[in-house]
Amino acid sequence: TTTDFARRVRLGGNAMLRTQDIGSQWVDFEYERGVFDWNYLDRIIKPVAESGVETMFVLGGSAFMAWDDPKKDGRRRDWYVRRNSREARVHGFARWGAKSRIPSDADWIEHLTGIYAHYKGIVNWYEAINEPNLQLADPDDYTDILKLSYRTLKGLDPKLKVVGICATGDFGGQIGAYVEAIGRAGGFQHLDYMSFHPYDAAVDGLKVSAERQLDGITALCEKFRPGVPRIQD
């Protein structure tokens, strides 16, 4: 049961549950504009909160991936990318035939506001998109979304924690260059925690060791916002 799951999360020494891959992708719970289905997420998030573990809500998920065939998954209507969006350059997921589209500011704000209203006092941490460098190849596109997310969530409650960047090094993600570009565009001033996934550092035979990669990320953080907390997933 979800109650047992929450108990095991807490007993396992986990301080936070990150919602990636548990139904928090936009398409999973807002099938139509303003029409939310919280049933699945509530069954996980609320027992976890009651157990004393924080939840980090991963915003968007692969929300910005719009498949050419709308019948690929019958319940995924992708209204937010099909009606009011603009096309973006995609990187890692292009190999699977995905295209990337950026929703309108109004749609994104409404989505964030709906999540906040439902989980007010329950969810206090929000991450602005998982591994955006695979979905939004242009760092400026992601920086715009990060800034909008930060302003929107902080406007709703200044105490909320916004986690940003969350770039990955796998699938040829070029994590260092992506993070640096976001820094130059002012992205580090619109997050409370900087997150990253140095997954490629585990591969044997890399020209750059894991230690050097982590040192590089640390140097970028100190360059653009000294002392910013970092989350290595």
PDB file of C-alpha atoms in Angstrom:
ATOM      1  CA  THR A   1       0.000   0.000   0.000  1.00  0.00           C
ATOM      2  CA  THR A   2       1.042   3.604  -0.331  1.00  0.00           C
ATOM      3  CA  THR A   3       1.076   3.922   3.457  1.00  0.00           C
ATOM      4  CA  ASP A   4       3.586   1.077   3.645  1.00  0.00           C
ATOM      5  CA  PHE A   5       5.604   2.731   0.890  1.00  0.00           C
ATOM      6  CA  ALA A   6       5.711   5.990   2.832  1.00  0.00           C
ATOM      7  CA  ARG A   7       6.787   4.157   5.974  1.00  0.00           C
ATOM      8  CA  ARG A   8       9.615   2.408   4.102  1.00  0.00           C
ATOM      9  CA  VAL A   9      10.748   5.719   2.594  1.00  0.00           C
ATOM     10  CA  ARG A  10      11.056   7.201   6.078  1.00  0.00           C
ATOM     11  CA  LEU A  11      12.627   4.124   7.688  1.00  0.00           C
ATOM     12  CA  GLY A  12      15.153   3.977   4.862  1.00  0.00           C
ATOM     13  CA  GLY A  13      16.587   7.256   6.064  1.00  0.00           C
ATOM     14  CA  ASN A  14      15.300   9.307   3.142  1.00  0.00           C
ATOM     15  CA  ALA A  15      14.706  12.977   3.875  1.00  0.00           C
ATOM     16  CA  MET A  16      12.975  13.711   0.569  1.00  0.00           C
ATOM     17  CA  LEU A  17      10.937  12.002  -2.142  1.00  0.00           C
ATOM     18  CA  ARG A  18      11.574  13.269  -5.684  1.00  0.00           C
ATOM     19  CA  THR A  19       8.507  12.748  -7.858  1.00  0.00           C
ATOM     20  CA  GLN A  20      10.250  11.992 -11.144  1.00  0.00           C
ATOM     21  CA  ASP A  21       8.648   8.899 -12.734  1.00  0.00           C
ATOM     22  CA  ILE A  22       5.750   8.640 -10.286  1.00  0.00           C
ATOM     23  CA  GLY A  23       3.066  10.440 -12.259  1.00  0.00           C
ATOM     24  CA  SER A  24       4.104  14.090 -11.947  1.00  0.00           C
ATOM     25  CA  GLN A  25       4.593  14.697 -15.652  1.00  0.00           C
ATOM     26  CA  TRP A  26       2.224  17.325 -16.930  1.00  0.00           C
ATOM     27  CA  VAL A  27       0.423  14.886 -19.190  1.00  0.00           C
ATOM     28  CA  ASP A  28      -0.217  12.533 -16.276  1.00  0.00           C
ATOM     29  CA  PHE A  29      -2.598  14.675 -14.258  1.00  0.00           C
ATOM     30  CA  GLU A  30      -3.798  17.704 -16.268  1.00  0.00           C
ATOM     31  CA  TYR A  31      -5.442  16.142 -19.279  1.00  0.00           C
ATOM     32  CA  GLU A  32      -7.232  19.323 -20.264  1.00  0.00           C
ATOM     33  CA  ARG A  33      -6.499  22.923 -19.387  1.00  0.00           C
ATOM     34  CA  GLY A  34      -7.443  23.502 -15.764  1.00  0.00           C
ATOM     35  CA  VAL A  35      -8.791  19.947 -15.316  1.00  0.00           C
ATOM     36  CA  PHE A  36      -6.581  18.110 -12.813  1.00  0.00           C
ATOM     37  CA  ASP A  37      -6.700  14.488 -11.702  1.00  0.00           C
ATOM     38  CA  TRP A  38      -4.863  14.228  -8.372  1.00  0.00           C
ATOM     39  CA  ASN A  39      -5.912  10.681  -7.491  1.00  0.00           C
ATOM     40  CA  TYR A  40      -2.629   8.899  -8.223  1.00  0.00           C
ATOM     41  CA  LEU A  41      -0.285  11.594  -6.914  1.00  0.00           C
ATOM     42  CA  ASP A  42      -2.300  12.062  -3.714  1.00  0.00           C
ATOM     43  CA  ARG A  43      -1.992   8.369  -2.916  1.00  0.00           C
ATOM     44  CA  ILE A  44       1.787   8.799  -2.795  1.00  0.00           C
ATOM     45  CA  ILE A  45       2.488  12.383  -1.776  1.00  0.00           C
ATOM     46  CA  LYS A  46       0.046  12.714   1.122  1.00  0.00           C
ATOM     47  CA  PRO A  47       1.122   9.544   3.021  1.00  0.00           C
ATOM     48  CA  VAL A  48       4.768  10.500   2.469  1.00  0.00           C
ATOM     49  CA  ALA A  49       4.107  13.952   3.940  1.00  0.00           C
ATOM     50  CA  GLU A  50       2.289  12.423   6.891  1.00  0.00           C
ATOM     51  CA  SER A  51       5.324  10.222   7.529  1.00  0.00           C
ATOM     52  CA  GLY A  52       7.501  13.314   7.932  1.00  0.00           C
ATOM     53  CA  VAL A  53       9.339  13.113   4.602  1.00  0.00           C
ATOM     54  CA  GLU A  54       9.503  16.155   2.313  1.00  0.00           C
ATOM     55  CA  THR A  55       8.437  15.912  -1.329  1.00  0.00           C
ATOM     56  CA  MET A  56      10.221  17.576  -4.229  1.00  0.00           C
ATOM     57  CA  PHE A  57       7.695  17.977  -7.041  1.00  0.00           C
ATOM     58  CA  VAL A  58       9.435  17.657 -10.417  1.00  0.00           C
ATOM     59  CA  LEU A  59       7.627  20.084 -12.676  1.00  0.00           C
ATOM     60  CA  GLY A  60       6.957  19.240 -16.283  1.00  0.00           C
ATOM     61  CA  GLY A  61       8.730  15.925 -16.513  1.00  0.00           C
ATOM     62  CA  SER A  62       8.892  15.290 -20.228  1.00  0.00           C
ATOM     63  CA  ALA A  63       6.078  17.759 -20.702  1.00  0.00           C
ATOM     64  CA  PHE A  64       7.888  19.553 -23.444  1.00  0.00           C
ATOM     65  CA  MET A  65       8.189  16.467 -25.621  1.00  0.00           C
ATOM     66  CA  ALA A  66       5.393  16.393 -28.147  1.00  0.00           C
ATOM     67  CA  TRP A  67       5.192  13.234 -30.217  1.00  0.00           C
ATOM     68  CA  ASP A  68       4.252  13.560 -33.859  1.00  0.00           C
ATOM     69  CA  ASP A  69       1.497  10.969 -33.420  1.00  0.00           C
ATOM     70  CA  PRO A  70      -1.113  12.192 -30.893  1.00  0.00           C
ATOM     71  CA  LYS A  71      -2.469   8.622 -30.730  1.00  0.00           C
ATOM     72  CA  LYS A  72       0.821   7.304 -29.338  1.00  0.00           C
ATOM     73  CA  ASP A  73      -0.798   7.362 -25.926  1.00  0.00           C
ATOM     74  CA  GLY A  74      -4.543   7.921 -25.957  1.00  0.00           C
ATOM     75  CA  ARG A  75      -4.746   9.725 -22.614  1.00  0.00           C
ATOM     76  CA  ARG A  76      -1.867  12.076 -23.384  1.00  0.00           C
ATOM     77  CA  ARG A  77      -3.551  14.914 -25.220  1.00  0.00           C
ATOM     78  CA  ASP A  78      -0.600  17.311 -24.993  1.00  0.00           C
ATOM     79  CA  TRP A  79      -2.936  20.275 -25.200  1.00  0.00           C
ATOM     80  CA  TYR A  80      -0.342  22.664 -23.783  1.00  0.00           C
ATOM     81  CA  VAL A  81       2.213  21.980 -26.493  1.00  0.00           C
ATOM     82  CA  ARG A  82      -0.158  21.619 -29.388  1.00  0.00           C
ATOM     83  CA  ARG A  83      -2.231  24.757 -29.010  1.00  0.00           C
ATOM     84  CA  ASN A  84      -0.220  27.588 -27.541  1.00  0.00           C
ATOM     85  CA  SER A  85       3.415  26.623 -27.890  1.00  0.00           C
ATOM     86  CA  ARG A  86       6.475  27.345 -29.962  1.00  0.00           C
ATOM     87  CA  GLU A  87       8.903  24.752 -31.237  1.00  0.00           C
ATOM     88  CA  ALA A  88      12.290  24.387 -29.563  1.00  0.00           C
ATOM     89  CA  ARG A  89      15.528  22.666 -30.456  1.00  0.00           C
ATOM     90  CA  VAL A  90      15.719  19.186 -28.935  1.00  0.00           C
ATOM     91  CA  HIS A  91      18.852  17.201 -28.133  1.00  0.00           C
ATOM     92  CA  GLY A  92      18.825  13.815 -26.419  1.00  0.00           C
ATOM     93  CA  PHE A  93      15.309  12.611 -27.184  1.00  0.00           C
ATOM     94  CA  ALA A  94      15.398  13.414 -30.883  1.00  0.00           C
ATOM     95  CA  ARG A  95      16.639   9.878 -31.485  1.00  0.00           C
ATOM     96  CA  TRP A  96      13.209   8.564 -30.480  1.00  0.00           C
ATOM     97  CA  GLY A  97      11.324  10.850 -32.837  1.00  0.00           C
ATOM     98  CA  ALA A  98      10.306  13.433 -30.258  1.00  0.00           C
ATOM     99  CA  LYS A  99       9.987  17.112 -30.936  1.00  0.00           C
ATOM    100  CA  SER A 100      10.279  19.746 -28.257  1.00  0.00           C
ATOM    101  CA  ARG A 101       7.803  22.551 -27.819  1.00  0.00           C
ATOM    102  CA  ILE A 102       7.660  25.278 -25.194  1.00  0.00           C
ATOM    103  CA  PRO A 103       4.244  26.088 -23.708  1.00  0.00           C
ATOM    104  CA  SER A 104       3.022  29.632 -23.416  1.00  0.00           C
ATOM    105  CA  ASP A 105       3.820  31.585 -20.278  1.00  0.00           C
ATOM    106  CA  ALA A 106       0.118  31.704 -19.393  1.00  0.00           C
ATOM    107  CA  ASP A 107      -0.272  27.911 -19.636  1.00  0.00           C
ATOM    108  CA  TRP A 108       2.846  27.287 -17.533  1.00  0.00           C
ATOM    109  CA  ILE A 109       1.827  29.794 -14.853  1.00  0.00           C
ATOM    110  CA  GLU A 110      -1.654  28.309 -14.657  1.00  0.00           C
ATOM    111  CA  HIS A 111      -0.169  24.821 -14.324  1.00  0.00           C
ATOM    112  CA  LEU A 112       2.168  25.839 -11.493  1.00  0.00           C
ATOM    113  CA  THR A 113      -0.608  27.723  -9.725  1.00  0.00           C
ATOM    114  CA  GLY A 114      -2.885  24.678  -9.870  1.00  0.00           C
ATOM    115  CA  ILE A 115      -0.229  22.418  -8.337  1.00  0.00           C
ATOM    116  CA  TYR A 116       0.545  24.912  -5.590  1.00  0.00           C
ATOM    117  CA  ALA A 117      -3.122  25.401  -4.716  1.00  0.00           C
ATOM    118  CA  HIS A 118      -3.653  21.665  -4.329  1.00  0.00           C
ATOM    119  CA  TYR A 119      -0.475  20.913  -2.358  1.00  0.00           C
ATOM    120  CA  LYS A 120      -0.210  24.119  -0.341  1.00  0.00           C
ATOM    121  CA  GLY A 121       1.426  23.285   2.985  1.00  0.00           C
ATOM    122  CA  ILE A 122       2.241  19.741   1.802  1.00  0.00           C
ATOM    123  CA  VAL A 123       4.803  20.262  -0.964  1.00  0.00           C
ATOM    124  CA  ASN A 124       7.394  22.950  -0.322  1.00  0.00           C
ATOM    125  CA  TRP A 125      10.057  21.976  -2.870  1.00  0.00           C
ATOM    126  CA  TYR A 126       9.738  22.290  -6.647  1.00  0.00           C
ATOM    127  CA  GLU A 127      12.240  21.309  -9.337  1.00  0.00           C
ATOM    128  CA  ALA A 128      11.966  23.087 -12.669  1.00  0.00           C
ATOM    129  CA  ILE A 129      12.072  20.224 -15.189  1.00  0.00           C
ATOM    130  CA  ASN A 130      14.145  17.053 -15.113  1.00  0.00           C
ATOM    131  CA  GLU A 131      17.233  17.058 -17.363  1.00  0.00           C
ATOM    132  CA  PRO A 132      16.204  20.009 -19.523  1.00  0.00           C
ATOM    133  CA  ASN A 133      19.372  19.857 -21.620  1.00  0.00           C
ATOM    134  CA  LEU A 134      17.939  16.757 -23.326  1.00  0.00           C
ATOM    135  CA  GLN A 135      14.602  18.452 -24.021  1.00  0.00           C
ATOM    136  CA  LEU A 136      15.509  22.104 -24.506  1.00  0.00           C
ATOM    137  CA  ALA A 137      18.858  22.178 -26.271  1.00  0.00           C
ATOM    138  CA  ASP A 138      19.021  25.976 -26.208  1.00  0.00           C
ATOM    139  CA  PRO A 139      20.024  27.000 -22.644  1.00  0.00           C
ATOM    140  CA  ASP A 140      18.260  30.334 -23.098  1.00  0.00           C
ATOM    141  CA  ASP A 141      14.943  28.513 -23.527  1.00  0.00           C
ATOM    142  CA  TYR A 142      15.414  26.727 -20.234  1.00  0.00           C
ATOM    143  CA  THR A 143      16.626  29.871 -18.474  1.00  0.00           C
ATOM    144  CA  ASP A 144      13.429  31.660 -19.462  1.00  0.00           C
ATOM    145  CA  ILE A 145      11.330  28.822 -18.019  1.00  0.00           C
ATOM    146  CA  LEU A 146      13.423  28.683 -14.850  1.00  0.00           C
ATOM    147  CA  LYS A 147      13.028  32.422 -14.278  1.00  0.00           C
ATOM    148  CA  LEU A 148       9.274  32.254 -14.873  1.00  0.00           C
ATOM    149  CA  SER A 149       8.954  29.256 -12.536  1.00  0.00           C
ATOM    150  CA  TYR A 150      10.924  30.995  -9.807  1.00  0.00           C
ATOM    151  CA  ARG A 151       8.978  34.247 -10.030  1.00  0.00           C
ATOM    152  CA  THR A 152       5.640  32.422 -10.110  1.00  0.00           C
ATOM    153  CA  LEU A 153       6.305  30.084  -7.185  1.00  0.00           C
ATOM    154  CA  LYS A 154       7.969  32.727  -5.015  1.00  0.00           C
ATOM    155  CA  GLY A 155       5.046  35.015  -5.753  1.00  0.00           C
ATOM    156  CA  LEU A 156       2.701  32.350  -4.414  1.00  0.00           C
ATOM    157  CA  ASP A 157       4.822  31.677  -1.324  1.00  0.00           C
ATOM    158  CA  PRO A 158       8.313  33.141  -0.759  1.00  0.00           C
ATOM    159  CA  LYS A 159       9.167  30.203   1.520  1.00  0.00           C
ATOM    160  CA  LEU A 160       8.953  27.654  -1.297  1.00  0.00           C
ATOM    161  CA  LYS A 161      12.265  26.162  -2.428  1.00  0.00           C
ATOM    162  CA  VAL A 162      12.957  26.166  -6.158  1.00  0.00           C
ATOM    163  CA  VAL A 163      15.534  23.706  -7.506  1.00  0.00           C
ATOM    164  CA  GLY A 164      16.956  24.533 -10.895  1.00  0.00           C
ATOM    165  CA  ILE A 165      19.035  23.389 -13.865  1.00  0.00           C
ATOM    166  CA  CYS A 166      19.149  19.612 -13.161  1.00  0.00           C
ATOM    167  CA  ALA A 167      21.154  19.010 -16.331  1.00  0.00           C
ATOM    168  CA  THR A 168      22.520  15.540 -17.077  1.00  0.00           C
ATOM    169  CA  GLY A 169      25.812  14.374 -18.500  1.00  0.00           C
ATOM    170  CA  ASP A 170      24.494  11.254 -20.197  1.00  0.00           C
ATOM    171  CA  PHE A 171      23.145  10.994 -23.756  1.00  0.00           C
ATOM    172  CA  GLY A 172      25.839  13.487 -24.728  1.00  0.00           C
ATOM    173  CA  GLY A 173      24.254  16.184 -22.612  1.00  0.00           C
ATOM    174  CA  GLN A 174      27.341  18.441 -22.354  1.00  0.00           C
ATOM    175  CA  ILE A 175      26.427  19.336 -18.798  1.00  0.00           C
ATOM    176  CA  GLY A 176      29.257  21.808 -18.211  1.00  0.00           C
ATOM    177  CA  ALA A 177      28.571  23.943 -21.270  1.00  0.00           C
ATOM    178  CA  TYR A 178      24.822  23.943 -20.559  1.00  0.00           C
ATOM    179  CA  VAL A 179      25.248  25.008 -16.940  1.00  0.00           C
ATOM    180  CA  GLU A 180      27.698  27.722 -17.897  1.00  0.00           C
ATOM    181  CA  ALA A 181      25.326  29.159 -20.498  1.00  0.00           C
ATOM    182  CA  ILE A 182      22.512  29.277 -17.934  1.00  0.00           C
ATOM    183  CA  GLY A 183      24.865  31.039 -15.555  1.00  0.00           C
ATOM    184  CA  ARG A 184      25.745  33.671 -18.151  1.00  0.00           C
ATOM    185  CA  ALA A 185      22.029  34.239 -18.748  1.00  0.00           C
ATOM    186  CA  GLY A 186      21.365  34.896 -15.062  1.00  0.00           C
ATOM    187  CA  GLY A 187      19.717  31.591 -14.214  1.00  0.00           C
ATOM    188  CA  PHE A 188      21.592  31.106 -10.949  1.00  0.00           C
ATOM    189  CA  GLN A 189      19.764  34.082  -9.468  1.00  0.00           C
ATOM    190  CA  HIS A 190      16.432  32.294  -9.979  1.00  0.00           C
ATOM    191  CA  LEU A 191      16.916  29.153  -7.913  1.00  0.00           C
ATOM    192  CA  ASP A 192      17.462  28.198  -4.289  1.00  0.00           C
ATOM    193  CA  TYR A 193      19.336  24.971  -5.018  1.00  0.00           C
ATOM    194  CA  MET A 194      21.285  23.914  -8.098  1.00  0.00           C
ATOM    195  CA  SER A 195      20.777  20.280  -9.143  1.00  0.00           C
ATOM    196  CA  PHE A 196      22.722  18.154 -11.625  1.00  0.00           C
ATOM    197  CA  HIS A 197      23.082  14.545 -12.796  1.00  0.00           C
ATOM    198  CA  PRO A 198      26.721  13.614 -13.563  1.00  0.00           C
ATOM    199  CA  TYR A 199      25.708  10.154 -14.765  1.00  0.00           C
ATOM    200  CA  ASP A 200      28.374   9.943 -17.439  1.00  0.00           C
ATOM    201  CA  ALA A 201      31.008  10.198 -14.712  1.00  0.00           C
ATOM    202  CA  ALA A 202      30.402   6.537 -13.871  1.00  0.00           C
ATOM    203  CA  VAL A 203      31.485   5.297 -17.303  1.00  0.00           C
ATOM    204  CA  ASP A 204      34.898   3.621 -17.432  1.00  0.00           C
ATOM    205  CA  GLY A 205      37.450   5.135 -19.753  1.00  0.00           C
ATOM    206  CA  LEU A 206      36.211   8.711 -19.716  1.00  0.00           C
ATOM    207  CA  LYS A 207      38.831  11.248 -20.679  1.00  0.00           C
ATOM    208  CA  VAL A 208      37.675  13.430 -17.798  1.00  0.00           C
ATOM    209  CA  SER A 209      37.421  11.728 -14.402  1.00  0.00           C
ATOM    210  CA  ALA A 210      34.372  11.984 -12.168  1.00  0.00           C
ATOM    211  CA  GLU A 211      36.357  14.085  -9.715  1.00  0.00           C
ATOM    212  CA  ARG A 212      37.293  16.619 -12.400  1.00  0.00           C
ATOM    213  CA  GLN A 213      33.723  16.795 -13.645  1.00  0.00           C
ATOM    214  CA  LEU A 214      32.426  17.526 -10.156  1.00  0.00           C
ATOM    215  CA  ASP A 215      35.165  20.095  -9.663  1.00  0.00           C
ATOM    216  CA  GLY A 216      34.051  21.757 -12.892  1.00  0.00           C
ATOM    217  CA  ILE A 217      30.430  22.029 -11.748  1.00  0.00           C
ATOM    218  CA  THR A 218      31.552  23.378  -8.389  1.00  0.00           C
ATOM    219  CA  ALA A 219      33.674  26.026 -10.124  1.00  0.00           C
ATOM    220  CA  LEU A 220      30.720  27.125 -12.268  1.00  0.00           C
ATOM    221  CA  CYS A 221      28.497  27.441  -9.220  1.00  0.00           C
ATOM    222  CA  GLU A 222      31.080  29.537  -7.436  1.00  0.00           C
ATOM    223  CA  LYS A 223      31.532  31.694 -10.532  1.00  0.00           C
ATOM    224  CA  PHE A 224      27.874  32.545 -10.985  1.00  0.00           C
ATOM    225  CA  ARG A 225      26.568  32.362  -7.424  1.00  0.00           C
ATOM    226  CA  PRO A 226      29.076  31.653  -4.670  1.00  0.00           C
ATOM    227  CA  GLY A 227      27.746  29.462  -1.904  1.00  0.00           C
ATOM    228  CA  VAL A 228      24.653  28.201  -3.740  1.00  0.00           C
ATOM    229  CA  PRO A 229      23.643  24.781  -2.318  1.00  0.00           C
ATOM    230  CA  ARG A 230      24.018  21.882  -4.742  1.00  0.00           C
ATOM    231  CA  ILE A 231      22.108  18.631  -5.074  1.00  0.00           C
ATOM    232  CA  GLN A 232      23.883  15.803  -6.873  1.00  0.00           C
ATOM    233  CA  ASP A 233      21.342  13.180  -7.880  1.00  0.00           C
TER     234      ASP A 233
END
